[in-house]
Each structure stands twice: as structure tokens, then as C-alpha cells.
GROMACS .gro file of C-alpha atoms in nm:
model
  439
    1UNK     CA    1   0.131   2.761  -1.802
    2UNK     CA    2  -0.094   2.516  -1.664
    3UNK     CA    3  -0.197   2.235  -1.859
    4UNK     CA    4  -0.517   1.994  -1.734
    5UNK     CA    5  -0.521   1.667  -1.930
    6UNK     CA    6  -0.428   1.271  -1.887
    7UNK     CA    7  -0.066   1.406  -1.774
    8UNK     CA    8  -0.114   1.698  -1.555
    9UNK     CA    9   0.196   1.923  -1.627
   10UNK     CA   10   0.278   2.239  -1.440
   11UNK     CA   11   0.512   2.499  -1.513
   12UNK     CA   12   0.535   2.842  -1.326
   13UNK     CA   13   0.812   3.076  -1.240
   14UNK     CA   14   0.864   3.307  -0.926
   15UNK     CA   15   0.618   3.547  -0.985
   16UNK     CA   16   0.286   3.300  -1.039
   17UNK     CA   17   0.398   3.155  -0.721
   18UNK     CA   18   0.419   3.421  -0.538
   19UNK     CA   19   0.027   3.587  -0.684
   20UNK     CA   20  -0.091   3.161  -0.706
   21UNK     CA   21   0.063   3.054  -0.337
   22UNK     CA   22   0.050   3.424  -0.163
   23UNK     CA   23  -0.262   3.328   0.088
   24UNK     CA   24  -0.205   2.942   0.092
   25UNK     CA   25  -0.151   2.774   0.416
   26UNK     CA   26  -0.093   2.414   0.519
   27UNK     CA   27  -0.460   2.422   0.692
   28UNK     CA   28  -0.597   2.442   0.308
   29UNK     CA   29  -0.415   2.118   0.217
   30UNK     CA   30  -0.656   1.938   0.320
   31UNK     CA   31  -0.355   1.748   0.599
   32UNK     CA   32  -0.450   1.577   0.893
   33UNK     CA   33  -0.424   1.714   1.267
   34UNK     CA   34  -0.123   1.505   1.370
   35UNK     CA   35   0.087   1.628   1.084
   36UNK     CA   36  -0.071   1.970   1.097
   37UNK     CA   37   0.068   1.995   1.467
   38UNK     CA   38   0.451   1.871   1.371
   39UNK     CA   39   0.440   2.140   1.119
   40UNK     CA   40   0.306   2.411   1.350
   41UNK     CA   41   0.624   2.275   1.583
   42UNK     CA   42   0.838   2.291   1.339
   43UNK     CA   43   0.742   2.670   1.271
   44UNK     CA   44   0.553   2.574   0.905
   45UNK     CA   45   0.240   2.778   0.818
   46UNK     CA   46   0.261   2.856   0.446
   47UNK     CA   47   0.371   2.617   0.170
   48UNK     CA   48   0.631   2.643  -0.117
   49UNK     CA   49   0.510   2.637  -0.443
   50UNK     CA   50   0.592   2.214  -0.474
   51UNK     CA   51   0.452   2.165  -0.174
   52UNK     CA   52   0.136   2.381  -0.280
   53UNK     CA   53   0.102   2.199  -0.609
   54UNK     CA   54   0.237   1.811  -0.520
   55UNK     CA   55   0.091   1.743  -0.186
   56UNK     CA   56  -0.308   1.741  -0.313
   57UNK     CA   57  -0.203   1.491  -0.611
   58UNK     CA   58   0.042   1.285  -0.425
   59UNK     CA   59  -0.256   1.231  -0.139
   60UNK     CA   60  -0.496   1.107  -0.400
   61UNK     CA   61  -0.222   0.878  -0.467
   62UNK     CA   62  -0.087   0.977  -0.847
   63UNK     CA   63   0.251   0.941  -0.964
   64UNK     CA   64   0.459   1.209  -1.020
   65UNK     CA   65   0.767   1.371  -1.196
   66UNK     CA   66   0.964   1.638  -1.034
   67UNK     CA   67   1.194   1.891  -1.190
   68UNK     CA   68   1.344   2.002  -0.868
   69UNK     CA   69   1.623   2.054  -0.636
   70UNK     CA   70   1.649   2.094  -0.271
   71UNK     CA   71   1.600   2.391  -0.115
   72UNK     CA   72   1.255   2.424  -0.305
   73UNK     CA   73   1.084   2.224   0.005
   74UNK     CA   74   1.093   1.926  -0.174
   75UNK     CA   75   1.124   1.660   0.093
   76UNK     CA   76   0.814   1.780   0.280
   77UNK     CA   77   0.653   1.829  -0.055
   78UNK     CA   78   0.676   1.404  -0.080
   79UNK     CA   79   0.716   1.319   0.358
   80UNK     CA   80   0.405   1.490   0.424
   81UNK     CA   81   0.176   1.309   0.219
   82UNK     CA   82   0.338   0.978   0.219
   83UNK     CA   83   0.314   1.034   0.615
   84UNK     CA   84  -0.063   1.070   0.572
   85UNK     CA   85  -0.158   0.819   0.349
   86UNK     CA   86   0.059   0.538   0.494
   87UNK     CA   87  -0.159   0.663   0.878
   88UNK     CA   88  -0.465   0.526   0.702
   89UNK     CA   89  -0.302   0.163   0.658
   90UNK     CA   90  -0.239  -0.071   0.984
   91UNK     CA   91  -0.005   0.114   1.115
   92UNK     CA   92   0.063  -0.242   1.375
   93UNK     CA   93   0.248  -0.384   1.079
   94UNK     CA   94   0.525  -0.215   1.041
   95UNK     CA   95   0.661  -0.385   0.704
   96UNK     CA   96   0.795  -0.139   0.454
   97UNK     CA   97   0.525   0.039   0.268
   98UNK     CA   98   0.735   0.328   0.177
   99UNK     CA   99   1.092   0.361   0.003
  100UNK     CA  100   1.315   0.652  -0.027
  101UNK     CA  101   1.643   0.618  -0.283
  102UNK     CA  102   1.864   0.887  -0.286
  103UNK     CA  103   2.261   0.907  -0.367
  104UNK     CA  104   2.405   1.011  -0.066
  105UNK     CA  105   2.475   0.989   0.318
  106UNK     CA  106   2.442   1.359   0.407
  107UNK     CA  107   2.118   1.356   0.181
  108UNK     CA  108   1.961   1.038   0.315
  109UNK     CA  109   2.002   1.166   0.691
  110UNK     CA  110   1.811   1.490   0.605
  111UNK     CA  111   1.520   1.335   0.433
  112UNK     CA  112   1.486   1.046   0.759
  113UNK     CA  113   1.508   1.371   1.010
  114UNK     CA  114   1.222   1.572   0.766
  115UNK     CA  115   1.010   1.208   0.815
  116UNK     CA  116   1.060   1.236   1.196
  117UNK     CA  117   0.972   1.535   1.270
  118UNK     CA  118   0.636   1.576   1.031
  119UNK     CA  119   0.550   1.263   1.122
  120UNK     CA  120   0.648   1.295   1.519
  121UNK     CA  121   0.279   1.287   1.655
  122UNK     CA  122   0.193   0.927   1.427
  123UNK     CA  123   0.255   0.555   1.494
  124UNK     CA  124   0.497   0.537   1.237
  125UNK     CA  125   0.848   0.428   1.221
  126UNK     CA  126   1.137   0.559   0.983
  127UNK     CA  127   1.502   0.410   0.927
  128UNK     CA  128   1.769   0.554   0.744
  129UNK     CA  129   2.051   0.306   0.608
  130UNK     CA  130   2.400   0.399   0.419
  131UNK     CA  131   2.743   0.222   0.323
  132UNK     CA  132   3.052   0.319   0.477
  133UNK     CA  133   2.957   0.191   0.842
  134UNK     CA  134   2.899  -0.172   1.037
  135UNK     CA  135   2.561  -0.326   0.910
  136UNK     CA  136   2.473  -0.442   1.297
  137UNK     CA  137   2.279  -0.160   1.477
  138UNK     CA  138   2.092  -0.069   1.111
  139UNK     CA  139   2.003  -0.457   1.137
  140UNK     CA  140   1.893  -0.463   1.424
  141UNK     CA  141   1.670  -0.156   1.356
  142UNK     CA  142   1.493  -0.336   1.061
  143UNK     CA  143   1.422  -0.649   1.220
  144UNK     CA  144   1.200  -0.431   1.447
  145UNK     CA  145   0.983  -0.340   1.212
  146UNK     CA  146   1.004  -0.003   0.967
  147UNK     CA  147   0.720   0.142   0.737
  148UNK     CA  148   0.939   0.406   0.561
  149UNK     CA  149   1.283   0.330   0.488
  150UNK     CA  150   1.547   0.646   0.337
  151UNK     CA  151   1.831   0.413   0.218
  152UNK     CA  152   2.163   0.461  -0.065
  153UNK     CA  153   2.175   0.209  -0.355
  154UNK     CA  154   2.444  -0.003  -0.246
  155UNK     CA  155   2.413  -0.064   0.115
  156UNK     CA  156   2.018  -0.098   0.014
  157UNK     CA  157   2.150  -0.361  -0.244
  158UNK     CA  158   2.365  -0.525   0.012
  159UNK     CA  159   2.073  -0.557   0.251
  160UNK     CA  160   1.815  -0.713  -0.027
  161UNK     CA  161   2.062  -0.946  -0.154
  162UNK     CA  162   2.141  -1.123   0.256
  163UNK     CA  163   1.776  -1.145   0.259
  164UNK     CA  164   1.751  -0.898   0.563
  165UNK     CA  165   1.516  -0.650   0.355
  166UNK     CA  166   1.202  -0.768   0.164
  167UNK     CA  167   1.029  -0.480  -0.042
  168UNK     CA  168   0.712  -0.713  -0.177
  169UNK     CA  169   0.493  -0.471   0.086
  170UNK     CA  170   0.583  -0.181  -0.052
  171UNK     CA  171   0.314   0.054  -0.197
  172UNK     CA  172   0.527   0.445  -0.256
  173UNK     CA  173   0.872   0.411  -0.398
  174UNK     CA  174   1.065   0.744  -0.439
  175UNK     CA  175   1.349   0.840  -0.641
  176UNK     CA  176   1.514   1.137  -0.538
  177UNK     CA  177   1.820   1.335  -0.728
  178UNK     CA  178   1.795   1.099  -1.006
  179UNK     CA  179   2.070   1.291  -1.229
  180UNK     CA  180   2.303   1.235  -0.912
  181UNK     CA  181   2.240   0.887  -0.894
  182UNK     CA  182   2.374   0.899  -1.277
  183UNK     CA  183   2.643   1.160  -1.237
  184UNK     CA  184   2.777   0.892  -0.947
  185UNK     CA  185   2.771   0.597  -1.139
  186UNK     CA  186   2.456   0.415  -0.962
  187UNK     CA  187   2.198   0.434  -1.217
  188UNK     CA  188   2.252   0.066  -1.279
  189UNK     CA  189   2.153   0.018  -0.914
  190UNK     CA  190   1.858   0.235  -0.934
  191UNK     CA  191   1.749  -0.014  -1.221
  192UNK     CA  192   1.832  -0.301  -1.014
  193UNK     CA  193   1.617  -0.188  -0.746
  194UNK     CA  194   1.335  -0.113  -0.936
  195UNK     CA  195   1.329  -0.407  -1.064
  196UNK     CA  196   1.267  -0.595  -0.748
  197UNK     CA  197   0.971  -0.357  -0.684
  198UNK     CA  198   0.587  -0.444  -0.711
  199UNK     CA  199   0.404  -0.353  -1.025
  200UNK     CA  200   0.149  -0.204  -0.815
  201UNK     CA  201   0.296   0.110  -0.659
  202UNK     CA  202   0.313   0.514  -0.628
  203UNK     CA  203   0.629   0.627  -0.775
  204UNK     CA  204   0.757   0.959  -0.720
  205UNK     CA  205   1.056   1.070  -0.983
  206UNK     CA  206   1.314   1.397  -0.865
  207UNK     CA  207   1.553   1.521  -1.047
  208UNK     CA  208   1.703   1.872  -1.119
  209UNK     CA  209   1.795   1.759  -1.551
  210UNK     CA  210   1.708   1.536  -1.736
  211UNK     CA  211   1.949   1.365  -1.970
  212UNK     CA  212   1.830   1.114  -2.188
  213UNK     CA  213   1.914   0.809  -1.945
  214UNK     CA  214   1.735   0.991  -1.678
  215UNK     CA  215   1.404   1.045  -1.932
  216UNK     CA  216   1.402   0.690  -1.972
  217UNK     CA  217   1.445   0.581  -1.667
  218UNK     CA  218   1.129   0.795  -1.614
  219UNK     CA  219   0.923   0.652  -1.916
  220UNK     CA  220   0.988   0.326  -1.745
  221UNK     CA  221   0.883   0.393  -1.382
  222UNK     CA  222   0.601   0.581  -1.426
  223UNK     CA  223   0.263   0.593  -1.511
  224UNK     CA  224   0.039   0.911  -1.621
  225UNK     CA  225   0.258   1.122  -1.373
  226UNK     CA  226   0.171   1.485  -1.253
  227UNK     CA  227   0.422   1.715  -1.356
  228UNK     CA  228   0.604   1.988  -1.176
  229UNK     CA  229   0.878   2.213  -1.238
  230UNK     CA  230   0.963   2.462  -1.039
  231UNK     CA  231   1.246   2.714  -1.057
  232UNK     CA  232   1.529   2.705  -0.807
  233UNK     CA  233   1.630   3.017  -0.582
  234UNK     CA  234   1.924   3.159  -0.808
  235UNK     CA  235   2.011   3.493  -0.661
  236UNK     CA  236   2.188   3.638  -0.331
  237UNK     CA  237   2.121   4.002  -0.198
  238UNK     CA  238   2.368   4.215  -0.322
  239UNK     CA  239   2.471   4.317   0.048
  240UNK     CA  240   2.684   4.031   0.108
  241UNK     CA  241   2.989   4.042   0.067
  242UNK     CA  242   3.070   3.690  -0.065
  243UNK     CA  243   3.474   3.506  -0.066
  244UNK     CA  244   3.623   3.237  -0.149
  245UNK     CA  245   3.945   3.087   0.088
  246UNK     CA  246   4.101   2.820  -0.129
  247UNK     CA  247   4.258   2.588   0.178
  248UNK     CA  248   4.365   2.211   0.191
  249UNK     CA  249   4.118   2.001   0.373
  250UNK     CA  250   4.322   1.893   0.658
  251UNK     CA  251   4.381   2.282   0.703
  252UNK     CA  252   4.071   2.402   0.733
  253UNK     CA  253   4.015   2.423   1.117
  254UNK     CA  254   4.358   2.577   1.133
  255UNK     CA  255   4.209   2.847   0.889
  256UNK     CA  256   3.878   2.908   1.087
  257UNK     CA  257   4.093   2.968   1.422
  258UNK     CA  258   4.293   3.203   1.232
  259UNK     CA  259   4.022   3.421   1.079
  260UNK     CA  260   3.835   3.401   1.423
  261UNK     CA  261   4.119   3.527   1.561
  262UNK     CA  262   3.946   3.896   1.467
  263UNK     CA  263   3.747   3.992   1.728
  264UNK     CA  264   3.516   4.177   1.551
  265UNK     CA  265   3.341   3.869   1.422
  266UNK     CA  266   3.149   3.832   1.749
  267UNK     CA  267   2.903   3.634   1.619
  268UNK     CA  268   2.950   3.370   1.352
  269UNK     CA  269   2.709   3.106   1.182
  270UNK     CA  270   2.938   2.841   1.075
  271UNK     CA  271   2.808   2.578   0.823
  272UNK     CA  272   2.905   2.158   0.843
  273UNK     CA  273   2.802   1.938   0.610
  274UNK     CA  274   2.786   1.634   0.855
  275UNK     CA  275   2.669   1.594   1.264
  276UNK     CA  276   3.002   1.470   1.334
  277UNK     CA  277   3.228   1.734   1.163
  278UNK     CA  278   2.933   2.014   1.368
  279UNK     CA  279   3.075   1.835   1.677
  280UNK     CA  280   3.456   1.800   1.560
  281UNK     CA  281   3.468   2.199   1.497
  282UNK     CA  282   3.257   2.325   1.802
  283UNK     CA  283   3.555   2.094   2.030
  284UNK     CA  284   3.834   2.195   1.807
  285UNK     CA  285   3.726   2.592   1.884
  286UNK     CA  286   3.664   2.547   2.284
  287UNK     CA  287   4.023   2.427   2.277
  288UNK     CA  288   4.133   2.718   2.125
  289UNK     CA  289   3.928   2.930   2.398
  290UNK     CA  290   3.657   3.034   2.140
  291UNK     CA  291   3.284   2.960   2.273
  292UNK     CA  292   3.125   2.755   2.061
  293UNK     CA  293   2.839   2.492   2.044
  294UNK     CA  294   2.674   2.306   1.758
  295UNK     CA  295   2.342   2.218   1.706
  296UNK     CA  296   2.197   1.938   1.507
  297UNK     CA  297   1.975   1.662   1.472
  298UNK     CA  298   2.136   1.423   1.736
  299UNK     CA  299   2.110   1.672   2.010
  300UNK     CA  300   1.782   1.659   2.207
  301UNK     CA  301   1.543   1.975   2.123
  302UNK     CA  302   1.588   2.131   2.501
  303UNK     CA  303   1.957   2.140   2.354
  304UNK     CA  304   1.973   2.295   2.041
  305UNK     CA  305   1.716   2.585   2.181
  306UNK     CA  306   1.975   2.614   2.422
  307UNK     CA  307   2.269   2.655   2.204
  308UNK     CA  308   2.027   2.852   1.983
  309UNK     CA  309   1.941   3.103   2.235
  310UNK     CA  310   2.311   3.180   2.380
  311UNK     CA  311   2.399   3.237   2.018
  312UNK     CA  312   2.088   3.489   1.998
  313UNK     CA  313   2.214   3.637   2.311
  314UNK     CA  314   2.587   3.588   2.203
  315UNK     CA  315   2.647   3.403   2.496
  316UNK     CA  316   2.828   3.174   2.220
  317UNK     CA  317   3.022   3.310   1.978
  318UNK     CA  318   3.012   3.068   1.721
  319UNK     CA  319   2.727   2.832   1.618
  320UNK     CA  320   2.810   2.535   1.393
  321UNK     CA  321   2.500   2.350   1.225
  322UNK     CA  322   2.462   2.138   0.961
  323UNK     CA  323   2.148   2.272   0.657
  324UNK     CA  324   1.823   2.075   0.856
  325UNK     CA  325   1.931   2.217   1.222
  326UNK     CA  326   2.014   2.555   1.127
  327UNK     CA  327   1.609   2.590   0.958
  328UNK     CA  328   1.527   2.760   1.301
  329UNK     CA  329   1.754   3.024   1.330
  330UNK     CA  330   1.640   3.303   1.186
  331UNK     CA  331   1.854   3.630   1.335
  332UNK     CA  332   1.763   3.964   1.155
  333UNK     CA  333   2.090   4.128   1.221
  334UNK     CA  334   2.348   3.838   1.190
  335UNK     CA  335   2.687   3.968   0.973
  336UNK     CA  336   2.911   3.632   0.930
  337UNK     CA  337   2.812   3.351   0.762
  338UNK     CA  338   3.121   3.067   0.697
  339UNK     CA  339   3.090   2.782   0.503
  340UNK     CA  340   3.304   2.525   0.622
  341UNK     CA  341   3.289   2.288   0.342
  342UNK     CA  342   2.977   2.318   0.029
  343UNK     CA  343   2.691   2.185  -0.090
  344UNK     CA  344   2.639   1.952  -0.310
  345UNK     CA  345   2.343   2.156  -0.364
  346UNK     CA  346   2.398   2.486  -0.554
  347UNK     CA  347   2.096   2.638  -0.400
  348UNK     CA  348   2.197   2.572  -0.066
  349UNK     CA  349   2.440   2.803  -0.088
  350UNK     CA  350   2.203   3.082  -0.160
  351UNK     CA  351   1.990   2.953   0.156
  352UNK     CA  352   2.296   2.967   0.363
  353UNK     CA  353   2.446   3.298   0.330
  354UNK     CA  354   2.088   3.455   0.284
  355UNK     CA  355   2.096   3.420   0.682
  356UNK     CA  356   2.307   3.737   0.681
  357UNK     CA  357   2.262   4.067   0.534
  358UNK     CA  358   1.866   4.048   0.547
  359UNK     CA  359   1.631   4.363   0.489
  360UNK     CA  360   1.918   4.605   0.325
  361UNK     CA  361   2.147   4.512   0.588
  362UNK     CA  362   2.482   4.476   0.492
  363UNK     CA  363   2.639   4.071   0.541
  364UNK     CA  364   2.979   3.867   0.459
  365UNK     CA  365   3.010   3.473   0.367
  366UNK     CA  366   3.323   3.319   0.361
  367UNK     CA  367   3.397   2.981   0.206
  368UNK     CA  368   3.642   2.738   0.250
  369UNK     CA  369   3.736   2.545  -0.059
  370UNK     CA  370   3.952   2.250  -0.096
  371UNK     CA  371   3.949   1.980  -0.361
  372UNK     CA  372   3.659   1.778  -0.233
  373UNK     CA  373   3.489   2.173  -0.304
  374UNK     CA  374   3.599   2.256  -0.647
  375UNK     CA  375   3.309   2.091  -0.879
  376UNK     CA  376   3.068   2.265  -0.610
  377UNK     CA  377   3.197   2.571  -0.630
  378UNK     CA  378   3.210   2.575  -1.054
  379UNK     CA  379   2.839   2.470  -1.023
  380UNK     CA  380   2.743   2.737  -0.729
  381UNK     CA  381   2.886   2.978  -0.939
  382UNK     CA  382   2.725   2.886  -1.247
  383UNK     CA  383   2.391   2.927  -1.063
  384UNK     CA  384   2.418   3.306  -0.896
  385UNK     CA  385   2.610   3.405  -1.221
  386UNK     CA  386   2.930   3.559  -1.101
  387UNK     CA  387   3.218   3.412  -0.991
  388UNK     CA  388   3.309   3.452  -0.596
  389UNK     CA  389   3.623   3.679  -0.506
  390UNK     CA  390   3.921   3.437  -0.397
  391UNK     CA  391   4.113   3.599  -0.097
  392UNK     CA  392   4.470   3.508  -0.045
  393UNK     CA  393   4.586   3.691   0.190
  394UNK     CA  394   4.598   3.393   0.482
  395UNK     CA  395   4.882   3.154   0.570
  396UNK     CA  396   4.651   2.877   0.421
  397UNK     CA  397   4.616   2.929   0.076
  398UNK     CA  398   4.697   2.727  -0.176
  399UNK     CA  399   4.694   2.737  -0.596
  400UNK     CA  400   4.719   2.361  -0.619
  401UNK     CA  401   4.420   2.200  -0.560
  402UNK     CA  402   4.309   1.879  -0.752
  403UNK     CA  403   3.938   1.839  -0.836
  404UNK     CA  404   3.771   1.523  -0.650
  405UNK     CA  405   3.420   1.456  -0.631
  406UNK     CA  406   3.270   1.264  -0.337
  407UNK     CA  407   3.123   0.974  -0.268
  408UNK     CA  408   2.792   0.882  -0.045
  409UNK     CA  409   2.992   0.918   0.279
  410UNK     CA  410   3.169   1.200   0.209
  411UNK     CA  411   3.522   1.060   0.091
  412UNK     CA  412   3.709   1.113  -0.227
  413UNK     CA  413   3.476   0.916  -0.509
  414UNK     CA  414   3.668   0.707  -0.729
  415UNK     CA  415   3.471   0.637  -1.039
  416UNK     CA  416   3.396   0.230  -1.093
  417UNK     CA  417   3.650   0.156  -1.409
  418UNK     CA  418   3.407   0.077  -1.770
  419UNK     CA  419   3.427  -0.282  -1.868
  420UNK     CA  420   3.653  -0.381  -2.128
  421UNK     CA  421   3.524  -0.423  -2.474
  422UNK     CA  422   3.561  -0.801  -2.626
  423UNK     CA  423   3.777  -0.697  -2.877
  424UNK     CA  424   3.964  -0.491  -2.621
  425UNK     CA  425   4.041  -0.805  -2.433
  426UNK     CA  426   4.389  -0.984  -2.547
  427UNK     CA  427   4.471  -1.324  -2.380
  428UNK     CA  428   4.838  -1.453  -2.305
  429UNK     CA  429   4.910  -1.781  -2.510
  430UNK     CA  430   4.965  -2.015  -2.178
  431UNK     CA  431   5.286  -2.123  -2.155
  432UNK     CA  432   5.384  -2.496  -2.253
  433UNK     CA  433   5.466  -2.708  -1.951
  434UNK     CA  434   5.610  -3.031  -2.000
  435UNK     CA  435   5.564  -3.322  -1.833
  436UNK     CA  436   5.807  -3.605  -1.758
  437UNK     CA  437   5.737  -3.978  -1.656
  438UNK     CA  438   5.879  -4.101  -1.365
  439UNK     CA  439   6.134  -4.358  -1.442
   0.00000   0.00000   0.00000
């Protein structure tokens, strides 16, 4: 259903985008050259349906409200035309026109390496900033000059309040995973933030639901917003054969040797939520004489086509990647898929394992799960609609995991304790003292 009036809203399901977005390509989008030419690099020619629908509003500048999650092509959907429109300022000024808010490390690094590489041929510069590690060499990186920033609440916060960040240049503010940001406890942040914003702005609004404090957050930011909802991709190909391995976090490596230990896995797509833990496993299995390499945004291009071919060739046995790297491989007859830890994303579960048992083929994903794991799995399951068969037949297993969520830097999350009501709040009579003259 598509209706046209003050607010645009759109809603269509799989099938409209499929007839509506069949024939589409970027080249009708009306993008410039430079950005055109990152996404021909990058191996883009068609649009998803948000991108088809979002990118033609968001270019004439209107807000808008998103009812999506990743995996939909969301963060190009928003990069590319923020990209373009911010190329038509003075790009010699690089103050920060451009704002990206989003709950998490892992999340925040994947949106700053989508910026870089669409926007890889322009005079633009891009930062991402997070909690959890020295402020110095992120310092030193603003004081250089940025024009889009991807930053977490509270290291953003942190930044704002020593005076090192000013945001009184900034013209496209964008709130990504905005239930998140509640579910985690920084909506008050969010609101902090936007306070400190200019009245005069773009403002882009993401979220997968909305509960009521997310509506009104929403009613408060923005202004005759475009609407778009799009479905998520729900369903994996009945070929794969899918498994859970219950395992405590500090035994997970352990686990992965062992169930590499079969031989007939010769070649193995192995899934890391972070750079460093890519580069942790790929060193932890060449020590246990298993080839491996690991691709992913830190590693120059000439090396992850490397490490991409060998594992084409099987050269290298297993290839570790975190979500953005592994977007280029695309290997018809690949049969193991593991997923070292999960998303936070449901759908990117689907994404992952759909890299095996393509075109009738037959596939297998295995998943480790420990207690960092457990909300993801309940909420990956929810989505495909069956649970995932638990195997215990490994020394690893264990029945006695405790459910932890995480926080932005991928640690145990422990939730901020509610203030005390007043009449909660009892005081202790002081006790007398008494005081004697000196004689």
C-alpha cells in the first residue's frame, strides 16, 4: 500500500519488491559518478527495496522514519545519500555536518567501514568513536577535522561534555536501532544528545519496533517524515542442516579445534563478531596446524582477495570474517558455515548460513552458544520459527548457562540500577556526639 500525502508512508512486502524493484539499478537513482564507481567496486548494481525507496527522498533532503533492521541494506540506504549531499557543501571544512548514533561497538564499526568504502572516491572524511578504549588516538582524529562522525552515546557524551566535539555544524543527524538504544538503557542519552542538536537539521529515525517511548521519541525528532517499512528476511533454505553447540565462552576455540578435527570439513566459513576475535581464531587454528586466515576490514584489499582466493581454491581451509568482510564471498558450492558467537541481529543469521546450501544444494551451520548467546538465540529462533537442534555429543557441552546480555564493547552488560523513590529513601538518625570543654 502506498500512500502519497503530507507524510509519505510506504508499506510493501516481498513480493511488491521483487515486481516494484525487479529492473532497478543504482544508475536510476539519480547518484553521482564518484559514488556510482565505489558501488560498482564494491560489486553493487541493483538496490534493496530501502535503498530503492529512501535514497530519492533522503537526497531531496526529507526526514525519515524507518521500520527496519540490518541486513535489509539499510546503512547504504542512509551512507549513500548523506555521502552525496554533504559532496555538494565545502568539502575544505571538514566540521561535522553529519552524525551517526547507534548502540554498539560492533555496529558503529560497520556503518564507518559502509561510509568508507561508498564514499572512497570523495573528499570526505569519516570517524568512528566508542567507550571501552583510551580517548587519545580518537582525539587526535577529530581535531583533524571529520564531516561524518558514527559514534555510541556515552563515549559521544564524554567527548561533548570536555568540549573536544562541537555539533552546532551539523545539518543530518541519524538514529539508528533506536529500540536497542532503549532495550540497553541509553535512551536518556539519545535525548541528551538531541538536545544539543540544531533545530535546523535532516533527521533520519531506525528502528526494528516501536514501543511507545520509541514513538515518542519519534514525534519529537521529526518533522513530516517519509515512511518505510520493510519486511526482514525471515526464512533459511530447508537444505541446511542447522545446530546448536551450547559451550562456555572461554571454551569455544577448544570446541572449534575439536570439531575441525574431521577432515571432511575441508572447507569452512567461520563467522566473528569482532576484527580482533577474526585474528585471535585464525592464530589460535595455525597453532593447531589448521590453515587458516581471516579477512576483514583492517586488512588492506590486496589481502583479503588473497585470503579470499586460497579459500576459493582451498588453499586455506578455514576462513574467519566478521558480517561487512565476508559481503564478497559468494561460493556456490560451500557446505560449512560456523558461527562462532551471534548476532545481535536475528536476520544476520539467515544472511550467514544462507552462504551454504545455495541452489538445492544441500549445507550445515553450526553455532556456538554460550551465555553472552542465549537472548540471541531465543530471538533468532523466534524469527525463522523453529527452534535449532542442540547437539551434545562433544566434550564441551554444558546445561548451565546463565543468560547475559552485552554491552557496546562486547562484555557482559550490567543494567544501570533505577533510582530510588523518595519515599523509598530512609535516613539514619546521626548519632549524638558530645563535646567536652577543655579544662
Amino acid at each position: 500500500m502506498i500512500f502519497c500525502s503530507k507524510n509519505v508512508e510506504v508499506k510493501y512486502f516481498a513480493r511488491t519488491h521483487f515486481l516494484k524493484f525487479k529492473h532497478l539499478l543504482f544508475t536510476d537513482l539519480k547518484i553521482i559518478k564518484p559514488i556510482l564507481d565505489a558501488l560498482t567496486k564494491e560489486g553493487y548494481e541493483k538496490p534493496t527495496p530501502i535503498q530503492a525507496q529512501a535514497i530519492p527522498h533522503l537526497l531531496e533532503g526529507k526526514d525519515l522514519l524507518g521500520t527496519a533492521q540490518t541486513g535489509t541494506g539499510k546503512t547504504a540506504a542512509f551512507a549513500i545519500p548523506i555521502l552525496q549531499n554533504l559532496s555538494h557543501k565545502n568539502t575544505k571544512n571538514h566540521q561535522i555536518k553529519a552524525l551517526i548514533l547507534t548502540p554498539t561497538r560492533e555496529l558503529a564499526i560497520q556503518i564507518e567501514e559502509s561510509f568508507h568504502a561508498y564514499g572512497r572516491f570523495l573528499p570526505l572524511k569519516t570517524l568512528v568513536i566508542f567507550g571501552g578504549v583510551k580517548q587519545g588516538a580518537q582525539e587526535a582524529a577529530l581535531k583533524k577535522g571529520v564531516d561524518v562522525l558514527v559514534a555510541t552515546p556515552g563515549r559521544l557524551l564524554d567527548f561533548i561534555n570536555q568540549g573536544i566535539i562541537s555539533l552546532k555544524n551539523l545539518e543530518i543527524f541519524v538514529l539508528d536501532e533506536a529500540d536497542r538504544m532503549l532495550d540497553m538503557g541509553f535512551v536518556h542519552d539519545v535525548k541528551r544528545v538531541v538536545k544539543l542538536l540544531p533545530q535546523k537539521r535532516q533527521t533520519l529515525f531506525f528502528s526494528a519496533t516501536f514501543p511507545k517511548e520509541i514513538q515518542e521519541l519519534a514525534n519529537s525528532m521529526l518533522r513530516n517524515p517519509v515512511k518505510v517499512e520493510v519486511a526482514p528476511v525471515s526464512s533459511t533454505a530447508d537444505t541446511i542442516n542447522q545446530s546448536i553447540y551450547f559451550v562456555e565462552k572461554d571454551d569455544k576455540l577448544d570446541l572449534l579445534i575439536h570439531i575441525l578435527q574431521d577432515q571432511k570439513l575441508d572447507q569452512v566459513l567461520v563467522f566473528a563478531r569482532t576484527k580482533h576475535g577474526s585474528d585471535k581464531i585464525a592464530r589460535k587454528l595455525h597453532k593447531s596446524n589448521i590453515s587458516a586466515e581471516a579477512i576483514h576490514g583492517n586488512k588492506s584489499q590486496n589481502a583479503r582477495q588473497t585470503a579470499l582466493s586460497n579459500f576459493k581454491n582451498k588453499k586455506t581451509r578455514v576462513l574467519v570474517a566478521t558480517d561487512i568482510a565476508a559481503r564478497g564471498i559468494d561460493i556456490d558450492d560451500l557446505k560449512y558455515v560456523i558461527n562462532f558467537e551471534l548476532s545481535d541481529v536475528s536476520e544476520t543469521y539467515v544472511h550467514r548460513i544462507g552462504r551454504t546450501g545455495r541452489a538445492g544444494a544441500e549445507g550445515t551451520s553450526i553455532s556456538f552458544v554460550d551465555g553472552l548467546d542465549l537472548v540471541n538465540l531465543r530471538n533468532t529462533e523466534k524469527l525463522i520459527g523453529k527452534k535449532i537442534p542442540v547437539v551434545k555429543e562433544h566434550p564441551f557441552h554444558t546445561d548451565n548457562l546463565v543468560e547475559q546480555k552485552r554491552d557496546s564493547n562486547n562484555k557482559p552488560f550490567t543494567p544501570r540500577p533505577k533510582p530510588q523513590k523518595k519515599e523509598e529513601i530512609t535516613f539514619k538518625k546521626p548519632k549524638k556526639k558530645f563535646f567536652y570543654k577543655k579544662k
